[in-house]
mmCIF file of C-alpha atoms in Angstrom:
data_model
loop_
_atom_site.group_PDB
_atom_site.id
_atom_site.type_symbol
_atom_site.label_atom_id
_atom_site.label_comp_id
_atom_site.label_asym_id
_atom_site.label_seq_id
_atom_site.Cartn_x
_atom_site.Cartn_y
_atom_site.Cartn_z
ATOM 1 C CA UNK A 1409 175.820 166.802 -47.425
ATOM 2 C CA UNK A 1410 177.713 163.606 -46.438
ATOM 3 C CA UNK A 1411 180.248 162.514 -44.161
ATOM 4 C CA UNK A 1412 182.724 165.714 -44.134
ATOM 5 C CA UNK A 1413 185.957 165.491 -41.981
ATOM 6 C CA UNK A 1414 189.387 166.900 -40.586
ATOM 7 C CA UNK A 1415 192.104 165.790 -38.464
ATOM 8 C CA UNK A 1416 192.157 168.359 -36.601
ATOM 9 C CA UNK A 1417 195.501 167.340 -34.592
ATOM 10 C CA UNK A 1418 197.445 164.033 -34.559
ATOM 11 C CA UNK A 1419 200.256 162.582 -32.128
ATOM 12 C CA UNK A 1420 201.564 162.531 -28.783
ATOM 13 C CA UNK A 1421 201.365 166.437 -28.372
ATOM 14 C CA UNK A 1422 197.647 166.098 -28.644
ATOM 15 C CA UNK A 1423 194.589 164.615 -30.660
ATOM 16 C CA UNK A 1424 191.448 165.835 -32.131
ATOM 17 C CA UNK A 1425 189.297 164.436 -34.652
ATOM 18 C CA UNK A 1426 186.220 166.260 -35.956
ATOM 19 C CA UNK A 1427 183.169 164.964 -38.183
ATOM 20 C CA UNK A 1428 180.374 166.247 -38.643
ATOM 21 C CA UNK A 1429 176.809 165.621 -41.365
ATOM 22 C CA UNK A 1430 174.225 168.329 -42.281
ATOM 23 C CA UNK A 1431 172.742 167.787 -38.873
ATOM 24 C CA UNK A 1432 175.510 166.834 -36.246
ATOM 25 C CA UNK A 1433 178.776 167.909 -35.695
ATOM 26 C CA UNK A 1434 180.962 165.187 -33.217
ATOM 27 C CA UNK A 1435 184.839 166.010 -31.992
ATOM 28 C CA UNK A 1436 186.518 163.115 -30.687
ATOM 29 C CA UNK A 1437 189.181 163.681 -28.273
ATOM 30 C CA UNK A 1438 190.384 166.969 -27.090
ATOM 31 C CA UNK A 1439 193.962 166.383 -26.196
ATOM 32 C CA UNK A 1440 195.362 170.059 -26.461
ATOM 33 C CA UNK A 1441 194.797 173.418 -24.912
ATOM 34 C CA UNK A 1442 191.578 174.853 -25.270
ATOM 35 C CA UNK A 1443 193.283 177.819 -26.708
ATOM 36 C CA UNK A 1444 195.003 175.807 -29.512
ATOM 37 C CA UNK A 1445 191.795 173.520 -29.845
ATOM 38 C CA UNK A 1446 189.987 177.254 -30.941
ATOM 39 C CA UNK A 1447 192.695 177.485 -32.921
ATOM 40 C CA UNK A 1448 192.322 174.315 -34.689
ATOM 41 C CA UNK A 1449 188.772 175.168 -35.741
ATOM 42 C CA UNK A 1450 189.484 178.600 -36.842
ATOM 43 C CA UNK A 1451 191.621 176.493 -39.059
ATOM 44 C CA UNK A 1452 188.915 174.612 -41.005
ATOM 45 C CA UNK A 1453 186.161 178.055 -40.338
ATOM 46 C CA UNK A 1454 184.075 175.687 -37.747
ATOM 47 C CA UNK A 1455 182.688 177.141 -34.460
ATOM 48 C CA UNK A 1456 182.720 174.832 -31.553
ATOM 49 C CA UNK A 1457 179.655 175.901 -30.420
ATOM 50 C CA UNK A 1458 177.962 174.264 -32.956
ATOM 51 C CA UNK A 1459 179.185 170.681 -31.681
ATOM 52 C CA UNK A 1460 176.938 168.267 -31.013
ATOM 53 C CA UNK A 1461 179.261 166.217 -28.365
ATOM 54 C CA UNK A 1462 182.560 165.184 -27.366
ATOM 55 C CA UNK A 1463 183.588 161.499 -27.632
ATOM 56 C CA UNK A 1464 186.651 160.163 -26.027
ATOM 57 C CA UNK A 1465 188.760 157.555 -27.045
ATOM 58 C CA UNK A 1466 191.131 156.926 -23.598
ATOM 59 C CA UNK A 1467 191.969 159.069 -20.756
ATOM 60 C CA UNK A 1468 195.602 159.895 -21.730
ATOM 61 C CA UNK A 1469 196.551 163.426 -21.666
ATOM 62 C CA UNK A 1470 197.336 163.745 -25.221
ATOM 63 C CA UNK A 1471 193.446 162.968 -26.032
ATOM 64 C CA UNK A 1472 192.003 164.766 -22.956
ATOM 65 C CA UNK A 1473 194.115 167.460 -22.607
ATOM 66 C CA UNK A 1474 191.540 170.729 -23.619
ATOM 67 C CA UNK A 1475 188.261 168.229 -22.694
ATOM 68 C CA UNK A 1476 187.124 169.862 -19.842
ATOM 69 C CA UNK A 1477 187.944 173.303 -20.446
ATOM 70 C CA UNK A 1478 186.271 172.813 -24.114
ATOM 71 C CA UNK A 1479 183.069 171.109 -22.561
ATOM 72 C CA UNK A 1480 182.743 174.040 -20.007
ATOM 73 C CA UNK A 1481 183.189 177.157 -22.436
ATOM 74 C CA UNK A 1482 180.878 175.532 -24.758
ATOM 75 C CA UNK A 1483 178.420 173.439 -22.204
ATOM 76 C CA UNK A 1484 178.991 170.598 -24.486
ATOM 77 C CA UNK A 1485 178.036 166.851 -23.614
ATOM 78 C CA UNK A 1486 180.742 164.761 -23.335
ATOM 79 C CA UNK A 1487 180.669 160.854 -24.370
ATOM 80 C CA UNK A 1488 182.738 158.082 -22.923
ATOM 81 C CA UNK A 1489 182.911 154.518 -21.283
ATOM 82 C CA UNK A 1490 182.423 154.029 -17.698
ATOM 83 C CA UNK A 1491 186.035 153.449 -17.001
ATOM 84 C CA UNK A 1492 187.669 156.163 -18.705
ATOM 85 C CA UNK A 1493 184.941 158.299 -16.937
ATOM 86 C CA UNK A 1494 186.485 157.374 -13.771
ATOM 87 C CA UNK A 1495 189.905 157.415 -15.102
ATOM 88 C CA UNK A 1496 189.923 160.951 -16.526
ATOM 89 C CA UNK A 1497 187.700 162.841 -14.085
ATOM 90 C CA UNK A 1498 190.195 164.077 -11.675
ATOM 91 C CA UNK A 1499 191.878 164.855 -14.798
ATOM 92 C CA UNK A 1500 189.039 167.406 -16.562
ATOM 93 C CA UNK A 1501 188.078 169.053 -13.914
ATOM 94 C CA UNK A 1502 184.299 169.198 -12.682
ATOM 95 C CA UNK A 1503 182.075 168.713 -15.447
ATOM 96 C CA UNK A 1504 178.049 169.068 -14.772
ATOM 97 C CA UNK A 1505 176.248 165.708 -14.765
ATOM 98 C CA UNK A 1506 174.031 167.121 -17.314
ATOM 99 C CA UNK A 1507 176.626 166.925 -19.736
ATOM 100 C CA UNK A 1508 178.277 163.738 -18.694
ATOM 101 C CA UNK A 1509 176.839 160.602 -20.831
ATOM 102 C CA UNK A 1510 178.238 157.040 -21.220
ATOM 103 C CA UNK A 1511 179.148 155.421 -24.530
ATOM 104 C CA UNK A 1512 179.633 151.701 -24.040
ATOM 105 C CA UNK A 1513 182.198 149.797 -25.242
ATOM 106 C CA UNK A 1514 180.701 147.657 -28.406
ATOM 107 C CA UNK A 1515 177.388 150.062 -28.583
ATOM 108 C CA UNK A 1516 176.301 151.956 -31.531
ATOM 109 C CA UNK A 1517 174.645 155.139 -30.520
ATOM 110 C CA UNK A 1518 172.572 157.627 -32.824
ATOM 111 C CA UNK A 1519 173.179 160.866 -32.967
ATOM 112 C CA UNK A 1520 170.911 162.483 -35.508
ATOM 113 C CA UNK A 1521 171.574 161.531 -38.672
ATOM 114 C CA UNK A 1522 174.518 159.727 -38.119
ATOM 115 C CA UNK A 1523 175.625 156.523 -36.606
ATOM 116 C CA UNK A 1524 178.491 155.900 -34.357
ATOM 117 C CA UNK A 1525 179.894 152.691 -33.368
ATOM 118 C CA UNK A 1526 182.765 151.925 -30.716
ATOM 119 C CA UNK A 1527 185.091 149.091 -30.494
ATOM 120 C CA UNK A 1528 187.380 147.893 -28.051
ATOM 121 C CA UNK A 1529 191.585 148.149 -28.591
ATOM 122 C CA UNK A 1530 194.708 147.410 -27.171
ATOM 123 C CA UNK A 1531 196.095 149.709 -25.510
ATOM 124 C CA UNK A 1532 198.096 150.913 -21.997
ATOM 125 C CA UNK A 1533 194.600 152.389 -20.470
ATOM 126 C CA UNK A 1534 191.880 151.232 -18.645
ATOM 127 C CA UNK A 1535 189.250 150.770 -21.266
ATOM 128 C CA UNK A 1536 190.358 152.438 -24.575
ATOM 129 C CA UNK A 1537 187.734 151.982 -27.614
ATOM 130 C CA UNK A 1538 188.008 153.622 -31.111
ATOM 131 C CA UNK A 1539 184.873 154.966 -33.250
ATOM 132 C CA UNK A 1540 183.212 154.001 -37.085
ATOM 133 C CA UNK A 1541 181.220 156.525 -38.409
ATOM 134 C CA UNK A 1542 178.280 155.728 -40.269
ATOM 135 C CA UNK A 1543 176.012 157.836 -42.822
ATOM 136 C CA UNK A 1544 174.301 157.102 -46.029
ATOM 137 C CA UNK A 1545 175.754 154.103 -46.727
ATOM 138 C CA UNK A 1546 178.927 155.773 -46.127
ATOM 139 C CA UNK A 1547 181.958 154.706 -43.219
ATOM 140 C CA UNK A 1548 184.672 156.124 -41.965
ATOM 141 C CA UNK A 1549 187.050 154.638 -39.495
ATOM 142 C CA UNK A 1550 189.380 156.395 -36.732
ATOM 143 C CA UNK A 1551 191.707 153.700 -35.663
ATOM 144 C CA UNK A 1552 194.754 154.763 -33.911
ATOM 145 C CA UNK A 1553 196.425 154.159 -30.023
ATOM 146 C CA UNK A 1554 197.123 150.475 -30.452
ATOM 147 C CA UNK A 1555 199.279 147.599 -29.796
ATOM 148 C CA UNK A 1556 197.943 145.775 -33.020
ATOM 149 C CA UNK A 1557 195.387 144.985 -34.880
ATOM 150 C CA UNK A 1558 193.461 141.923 -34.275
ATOM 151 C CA UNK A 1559 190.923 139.871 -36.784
ATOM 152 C CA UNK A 1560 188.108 141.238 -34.876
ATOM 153 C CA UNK A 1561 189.142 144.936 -35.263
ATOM 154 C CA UNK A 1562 189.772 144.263 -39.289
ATOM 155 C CA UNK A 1563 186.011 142.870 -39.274
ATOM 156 C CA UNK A 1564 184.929 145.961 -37.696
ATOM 157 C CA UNK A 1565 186.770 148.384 -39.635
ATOM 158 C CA UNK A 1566 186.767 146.798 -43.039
ATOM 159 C CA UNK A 1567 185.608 148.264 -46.022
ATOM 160 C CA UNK A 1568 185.354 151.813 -44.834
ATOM 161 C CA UNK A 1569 185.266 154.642 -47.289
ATOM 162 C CA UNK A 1570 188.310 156.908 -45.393
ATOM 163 C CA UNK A 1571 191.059 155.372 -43.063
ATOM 164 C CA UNK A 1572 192.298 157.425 -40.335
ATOM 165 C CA UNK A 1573 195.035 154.940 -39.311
ATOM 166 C CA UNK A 1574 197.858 154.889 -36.887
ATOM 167 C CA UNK A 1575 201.333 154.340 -38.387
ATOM 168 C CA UNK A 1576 203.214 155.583 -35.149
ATOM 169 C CA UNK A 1577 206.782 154.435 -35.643
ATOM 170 C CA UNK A 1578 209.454 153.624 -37.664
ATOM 171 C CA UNK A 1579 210.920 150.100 -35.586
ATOM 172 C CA UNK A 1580 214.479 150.665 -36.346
ATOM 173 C CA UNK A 1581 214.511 154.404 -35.514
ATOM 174 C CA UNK A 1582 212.755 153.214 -32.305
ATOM 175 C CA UNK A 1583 215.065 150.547 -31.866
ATOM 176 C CA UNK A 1584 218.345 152.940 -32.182
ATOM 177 C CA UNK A 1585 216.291 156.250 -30.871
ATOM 178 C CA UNK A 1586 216.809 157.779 -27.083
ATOM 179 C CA UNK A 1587 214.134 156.471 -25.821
ATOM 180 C CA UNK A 1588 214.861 154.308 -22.338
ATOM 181 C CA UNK A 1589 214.443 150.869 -23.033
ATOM 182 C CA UNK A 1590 210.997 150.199 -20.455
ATOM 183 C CA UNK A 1591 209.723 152.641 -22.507
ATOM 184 C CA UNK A 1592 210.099 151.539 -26.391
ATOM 185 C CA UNK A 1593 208.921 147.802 -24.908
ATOM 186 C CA UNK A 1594 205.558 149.336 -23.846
ATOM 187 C CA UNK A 1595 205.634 150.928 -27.494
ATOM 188 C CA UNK A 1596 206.510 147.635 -29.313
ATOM 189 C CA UNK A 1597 204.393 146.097 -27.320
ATOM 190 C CA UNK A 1598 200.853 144.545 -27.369
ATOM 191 C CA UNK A 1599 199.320 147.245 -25.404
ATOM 192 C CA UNK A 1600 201.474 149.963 -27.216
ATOM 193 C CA UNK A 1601 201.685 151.407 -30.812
ATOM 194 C CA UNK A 1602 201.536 149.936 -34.777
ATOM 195 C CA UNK A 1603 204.504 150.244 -36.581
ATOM 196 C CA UNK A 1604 204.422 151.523 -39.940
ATOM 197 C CA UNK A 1605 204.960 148.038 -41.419
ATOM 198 C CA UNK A 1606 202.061 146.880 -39.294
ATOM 199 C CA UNK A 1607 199.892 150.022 -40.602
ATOM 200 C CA UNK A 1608 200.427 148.462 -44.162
ATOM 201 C CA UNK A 1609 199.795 144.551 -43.482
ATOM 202 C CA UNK A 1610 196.900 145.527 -41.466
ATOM 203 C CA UNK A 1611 195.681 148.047 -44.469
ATOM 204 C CA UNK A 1612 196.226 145.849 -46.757
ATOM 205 C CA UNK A 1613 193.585 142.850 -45.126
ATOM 206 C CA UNK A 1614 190.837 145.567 -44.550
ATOM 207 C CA UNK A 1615 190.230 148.382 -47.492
ATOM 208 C CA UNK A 1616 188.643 147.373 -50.699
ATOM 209 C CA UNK A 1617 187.339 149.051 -53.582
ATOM 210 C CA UNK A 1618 185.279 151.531 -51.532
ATOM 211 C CA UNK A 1619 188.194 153.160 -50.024
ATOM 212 C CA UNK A 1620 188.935 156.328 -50.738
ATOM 213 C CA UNK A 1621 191.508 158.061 -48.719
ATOM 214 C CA UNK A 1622 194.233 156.490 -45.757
ATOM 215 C CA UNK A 1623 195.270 159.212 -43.283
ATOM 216 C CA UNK A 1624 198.087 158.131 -41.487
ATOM 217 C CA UNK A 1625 198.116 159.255 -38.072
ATOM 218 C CA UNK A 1626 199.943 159.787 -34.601
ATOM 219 C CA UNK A 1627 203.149 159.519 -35.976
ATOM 220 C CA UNK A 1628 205.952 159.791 -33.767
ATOM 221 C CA UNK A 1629 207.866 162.897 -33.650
ATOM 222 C CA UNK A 1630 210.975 161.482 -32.511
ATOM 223 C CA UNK A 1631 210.978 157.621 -34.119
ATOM 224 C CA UNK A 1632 208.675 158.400 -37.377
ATOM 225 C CA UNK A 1633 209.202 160.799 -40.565
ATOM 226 C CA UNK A 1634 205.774 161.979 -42.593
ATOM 227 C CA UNK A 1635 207.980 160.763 -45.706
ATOM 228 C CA UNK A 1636 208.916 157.493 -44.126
ATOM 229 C CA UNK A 1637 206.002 156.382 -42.814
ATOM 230 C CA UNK A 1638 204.160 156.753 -46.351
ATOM 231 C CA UNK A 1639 206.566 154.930 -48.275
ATOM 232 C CA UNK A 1640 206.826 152.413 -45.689
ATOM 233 C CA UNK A 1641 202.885 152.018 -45.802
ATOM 234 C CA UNK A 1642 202.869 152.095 -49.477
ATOM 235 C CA UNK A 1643 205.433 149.503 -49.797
ATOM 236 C CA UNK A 1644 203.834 147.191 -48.231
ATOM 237 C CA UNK A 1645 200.086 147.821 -49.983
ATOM 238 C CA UNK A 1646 202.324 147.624 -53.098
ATOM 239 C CA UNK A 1647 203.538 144.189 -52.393
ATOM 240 C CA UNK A 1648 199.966 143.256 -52.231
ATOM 241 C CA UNK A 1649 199.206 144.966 -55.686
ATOM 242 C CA UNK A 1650 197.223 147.960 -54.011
ATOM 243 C CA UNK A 1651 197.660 151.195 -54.941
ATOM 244 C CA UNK A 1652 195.803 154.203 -53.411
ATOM 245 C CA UNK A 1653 197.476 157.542 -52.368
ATOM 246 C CA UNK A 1654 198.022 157.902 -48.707
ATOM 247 C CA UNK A 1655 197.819 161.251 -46.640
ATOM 248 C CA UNK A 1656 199.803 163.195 -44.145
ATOM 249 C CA UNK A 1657 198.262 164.393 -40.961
ATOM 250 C CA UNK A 1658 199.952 167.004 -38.369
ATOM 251 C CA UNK A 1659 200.373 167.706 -34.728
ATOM 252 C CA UNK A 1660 199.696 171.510 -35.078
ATOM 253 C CA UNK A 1661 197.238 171.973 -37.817
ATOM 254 C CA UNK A 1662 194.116 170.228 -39.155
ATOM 255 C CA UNK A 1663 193.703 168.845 -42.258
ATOM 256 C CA UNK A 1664 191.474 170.228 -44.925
ATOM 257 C CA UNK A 1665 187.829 169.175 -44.351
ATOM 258 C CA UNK A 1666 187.486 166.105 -46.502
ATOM 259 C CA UNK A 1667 183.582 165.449 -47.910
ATOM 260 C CA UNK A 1668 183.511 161.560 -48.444
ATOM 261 C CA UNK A 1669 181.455 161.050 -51.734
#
């Protein structure tokens, strides 16, 4: 077996990312109930038992959400920087120092037959870093919760095999939406979200011929459309002669598992 995958949830209701090789099995993020997060991997016939570890991403709600209660009913390990450790722990409730283990920002860290990398992004928390996943020659890259992308992040990310890639908002329905204004500045801001225009430019710098699938992910619910944001995306790949299909993800219900050949 290779890299297999789901997105198990996507947007600001709550985030969960599993992936998993014939030896480890990784969730990153548990940002909804732990009822719904059982749920969620009824959905793709996984038991979270079986899980290896928890990585975090950030310590806002929508990605910690069902982290404690998950890591408790399971007695799984959980994986994050020293900051968002100390950001989120009031948050998660107490969690056994047997189970709690830092991931540094910039470290790659084995975990059995599979290779994990984290990177640093821009975002509004203390020290939020995003995740590669390496196996066999084979990468996939979970890039979302982001004010943009910089030239580093594109070095890091490029070339990967599947995209999971944040195309959170349409600009003008942001622009014209209810939102108060303090609030879409932070999200068209540096420390904020990538439009789906921005999703697209920075797309269209970093896959190459290995790429294989583009899920497009934490989309707004209120300034976003699934419909939009692809042909937005696509218009812009288009414009730089690629063409590859690009995939919808959901706030309630995972994806298909997806084997990366």
């Amino acid at each position: 077996m290779t890299l297999r995958f789901s997105v198990l949830a996507s947007g600001s209701t709550g985030n969960a990312f599993y992936i998993e090789t014939e030896r480890e099995k990784l969730l990153v993020d548990a940002g909804l109930s732990g009822k719904q997060m059982d749920r969620l991997f009824a959905g793709i016939d996984i038991d979270p038992r079986q899980l290896s570890g928890i990585l975090v991403t950030h310590e806002h709600s929508d990605h910690i959400k069902g982290l404690g209660i998950l890591a408790r009913k399971y007695q799984l390990p959980i994986y994050a920087n020293e900051k968002t450790w100390k950001a989120m722990e009031k948050s998660i409730g107490k969690i056994s120092i047997d189970q709690k283990f830092y991931f540094h920002m910039e470290e790659v860290k084995t975990f059995g037959d599979m290779d994990v990398a984290s990177f640093g992004v821009s975002h509004d928390a203390v020290a939020p870093m995003f995740y590669t996943f390496h196996h066999q020659g084979k990468k996939v890259a979970l890039v979302t919760d982001l004010g943009y992308v910089s030239d580093r992040i594109k070095k890091t990310v490029e070339g990967a095999d599947a995209y999971i890639f944040e195309a959170n908002h349409d600009v003008g329905m942001l622009r014209m939406g209810k939102y108060p204004w303090n609030v879409k500045r932070r999200i068209l801001g540096d420390s904020g979200h990538i439009s789906n225009e921005d999703c697209g430019l920075a797309l269209a710098d970093i896959i190459d011929n290995n790429t294989q699938r583009i899920y497009l992910a934490h989309l707004s619910l209120d300034n976003n459309m699934r419909d939009l944001a692809r042909m937005s995306v696509d218009q812009v790949l288009q414009e730089r002669g690629i063409a590859i299909d690009l995939l919808d993800t959901y706030h309630d219900k995972p994806t298909p598992l997806f084997e990366v050949s």
